[in-house]
Amino acid sequence: GQNIDQPTEMTATEGAIVQINCTYQTSGFNGLFWYQQHAGEAPTFLSYNVLDGLEEKGRFSSFLSRSKGYSYLLLKELQMKDSASYLCAVRDEDSGTYKYIFGTGTRLKVLA
Amino acid sequence: ETGVTQTPRHLVMGMTNKKSLKCEQHLGHNAMYWYKQSAKKPLELMFVYSLEERVENNSVPSRFSPECPNSSHLFLHLHTLQPEDSALYLCASSQYSSGGTEAFFGQGTRLTVV
């Protein structure tokens, strides 16, 4: 079956660093994605990993270990505007069908 | 226009009404998706279309009926809905291939069934 787990909520301070973890189980792994979603808005793409290792994009980095079924999103120099939900998603291939499977999301609160 | 556009943004309907949600993408993608987002639950995949052909129907009740007339447009026809169907309905598009790209989302339709 398919399963994606991530913490429900996290709190951090402005200027700090926060790491949001994600573990997954899927049969046809075809990439892992992180999205940011502000309340009442559409999810927006942050990062993509398909090979093991770290991908860095400005203040945001994402790591993947396929053997462990594990990823994390690292946010540096936190800003108030980073308060949002962060969704971990796996692109799964099953008999030629590609689906994006999402976790419940981690609601991040950034405090002044 | 660019990206993925959904209309209407908000919809209130009675349980006996019939309404349709519309999604349009201007990204040249060949796959489109409908997701349902309820509070404290993960995004639930409802339907996947690739090249206008439905390739996935995730055990969605028949009161939800999708339509994909071409690769740029996707509809979700609604009839005799239940209050528990109230949710944010998100449309997304992507390239459907092993190369894998991110899915792009529309702003969603906030549906309330009364």
CSV table of N, CA and C in Angstrom, one decimal, chain A residues 30 33 35 37 40-45 48 87 91 96-105 107, chain B residues 9 33 35 37 42-43 45 48 55-56 90 94-103 105-107:
chain,number,residue,atom,x,y,z
A,30,ASN,N,8.6,7.3,-7.8
A,30,ASN,CA,9.0,8.0,-9.0
A,30,ASN,C,9.2,9.5,-8.7
A,33,PHE,N,8.2,15.2,-3.7
A,33,PHE,CA,7.9,16.6,-3.8
A,33,PHE,C,7.6,17.2,-2.5
A,35,TYR,N,5.6,20.7,-1.1
A,35,TYR,CA,4.7,21.8,-1.4
A,35,TYR,C,4.5,22.7,-0.2
A,37,GLN,N,1.6,25.3,1.4
A,37,GLN,CA,0.2,25.8,1.2
A,37,GLN,C,-0.1,26.7,2.4
A,40,GLY,N,-6.2,28.6,2.8
A,40,GLY,CA,-7.1,29.0,1.8
A,40,GLY,C,-6.5,29.2,0.4
A,41,GLU,N,-5.3,28.8,0.2
A,41,GLU,CA,-4.6,28.9,-1.1
A,41,GLU,C,-4.2,27.6,-1.7
A,42,ALA,N,-3.8,27.6,-2.9
A,42,ALA,CA,-3.3,26.4,-3.6
A,42,ALA,C,-2.0,26.0,-3.1
A,43,PRO,N,-1.7,24.7,-3.1
A,43,PRO,CA,-0.3,24.3,-2.8
A,43,PRO,C,0.6,24.8,-3.9
A,44,THR,N,1.8,25.3,-3.5
A,44,THR,CA,2.8,25.7,-4.5
A,44,THR,C,4.1,24.8,-4.3
A,45,PHE,N,4.7,24.5,-5.4
A,45,PHE,CA,5.8,23.6,-5.5
A,45,PHE,C,7.1,24.3,-4.8
A,48,TYR,N,12.0,19.1,-5.4
A,48,TYR,CA,11.8,17.8,-6.0
A,48,TYR,C,13.1,17.0,-5.8
A,87,LEU,N,3.5,20.2,2.6
A,87,LEU,CA,3.0,18.9,2.2
A,87,LEU,C,4.1,18.1,1.5
A,91,ARG,N,5.4,10.8,-6.0
A,91,ARG,CA,4.8,10.4,-7.3
A,91,ARG,C,5.0,8.9,-7.4
A,96,GLY,N,1.8,1.8,-15.1
A,96,GLY,CA,1.7,2.9,-16.1
A,96,GLY,C,0.9,4.1,-15.7
A,97,THR,N,0.3,4.0,-14.5
A,97,THR,CA,-0.5,5.2,-14.0
A,97,THR,C,0.4,5.9,-13.0
A,98,TYR,N,0.5,7.3,-13.2
A,98,TYR,CA,1.2,8.1,-12.3
A,98,TYR,C,0.3,8.9,-11.4
A,99,LYS,N,0.5,8.8,-10.1
A,99,LYS,CA,-0.3,9.6,-9.1
A,99,LYS,C,0.6,10.3,-8.2
A,100,TYR,N,0.1,11.4,-7.7
A,100,TYR,CA,0.8,12.2,-6.6
A,100,TYR,C,0.0,11.9,-5.4
A,101,ILE,N,0.7,11.2,-4.4
A,101,ILE,CA,0.1,10.8,-3.1
A,101,ILE,C,0.7,11.8,-2.1
A,102,PHE,N,-0.3,12.4,-1.3
A,102,PHE,CA,0.1,13.4,-0.3
A,102,PHE,C,0.0,12.9,1.1
A,103,GLY,N,0.9,13.5,2.0
A,103,GLY,CA,0.7,13.3,3.4
A,103,GLY,C,-0.3,14.4,3.9
A,104,THR,N,-0.6,14.3,5.2
A,104,THR,CA,-1.5,15.2,5.8
A,104,THR,C,-1.0,16.7,5.8
A,105,GLY,N,0.3,16.8,5.7
A,105,GLY,CA,0.8,18.2,5.8
A,105,GLY,C,1.3,18.5,7.3
A,107,ARG,N,1.8,21.7,9.7
A,107,ARG,CA,1.5,23.1,9.9
A,107,ARG,C,2.6,23.7,10.7
B,9,ARG,N,-14.6,30.0,-7.5
B,9,ARG,CA,-13.7,29.9,-6.3
B,9,ARG,C,-14.5,29.5,-5.1
B,33,TYR,N,-5.8,16.4,-12.9
B,33,TYR,CA,-6.2,15.6,-11.7
B,33,TYR,C,-7.2,16.4,-10.9
B,35,TYR,N,-8.4,16.6,-6.9
B,35,TYR,CA,-8.2,16.3,-5.5
B,35,TYR,C,-9.2,16.9,-4.6
B,37,GLN,N,-9.7,18.2,-0.7
B,37,GLN,CA,-9.0,18.5,0.6
B,37,GLN,C,-9.9,18.8,1.7
B,42,PRO,N,-5.3,14.2,4.4
B,42,PRO,CA,-4.4,14.5,3.3
B,42,PRO,C,-5.2,14.8,2.0
B,43,LEU,N,-4.6,15.4,1.1
B,43,LEU,CA,-5.2,15.6,-0.2
B,43,LEU,C,-5.6,14.2,-0.7
B,45,LEU,N,-6.8,11.9,-3.8
B,45,LEU,CA,-6.9,11.9,-5.2
B,45,LEU,C,-8.2,11.3,-5.6
B,48,VAL,N,-7.7,10.9,-12.3
B,48,VAL,CA,-6.6,11.2,-13.1
B,48,VAL,C,-6.9,11.0,-14.5
B,55,VAL,N,-7.6,7.5,-16.4
B,55,VAL,CA,-6.7,6.4,-16.1
B,55,VAL,C,-6.8,6.0,-14.6
B,56,GLU,N,-7.5,6.7,-13.8
B,56,GLU,CA,-7.7,6.4,-12.4
B,56,GLU,C,-9.0,7.0,-11.9
B,90,LEU,N,-9.5,20.7,-5.5
B,90,LEU,CA,-8.3,21.2,-6.2
B,90,LEU,C,-8.1,20.5,-7.5
B,94,SER,N,0.0,18.2,-14.9
B,94,SER,CA,1.4,17.8,-14.9
B,94,SER,C,1.7,17.2,-16.3
B,95,GLN,N,3.0,16.9,-16.5
B,95,GLN,CA,3.4,16.1,-17.6
B,95,GLN,C,3.3,14.6,-17.2
B,96,TYR,N,2.6,13.8,-18.0
B,96,TYR,CA,2.4,12.4,-17.6
B,96,TYR,C,3.5,11.6,-18.3
B,97,SER,N,4.6,11.4,-17.6
B,97,SER,CA,5.7,10.6,-18.2
B,97,SER,C,6.6,10.2,-17.1
B,98,SER,N,7.4,9.2,-17.4
B,98,SER,CA,8.4,8.7,-16.4
B,98,SER,C,9.4,9.8,-15.9
B,99,GLY,N,9.6,10.8,-16.8
B,99,GLY,CA,10.5,11.9,-16.4
B,99,GLY,C,10.1,12.6,-15.2
B,100,GLY,N,8.8,12.7,-14.9
B,100,GLY,CA,8.4,13.2,-13.6
B,100,GLY,C,8.6,14.7,-13.4
B,101,THR,N,7.5,15.4,-13.4
B,101,THR,CA,7.6,16.8,-13.0
B,101,THR,C,6.6,17.1,-11.9
B,102,GLU,N,6.7,18.3,-11.3
B,102,GLU,CA,5.8,18.6,-10.3
B,102,GLU,C,4.4,18.8,-10.9
B,103,ALA,N,3.4,18.7,-10.0
B,103,ALA,CA,2.0,19.0,-10.4
B,103,ALA,C,1.8,20.5,-10.0
B,105,PHE,N,-1.1,23.3,-9.2
B,105,PHE,CA,-2.4,23.4,-8.7
B,105,PHE,C,-3.1,24.7,-9.0
B,106,GLY,N,-4.4,24.5,-9.2
B,106,GLY,CA,-5.3,25.7,-9.2
B,106,GLY,C,-5.6,26.2,-7.8
B,107,GLN,N,-6.3,27.3,-7.7
B,107,GLN,CA,-6.6,27.9,-6.4
B,107,GLN,C,-7.7,27.2,-5.7
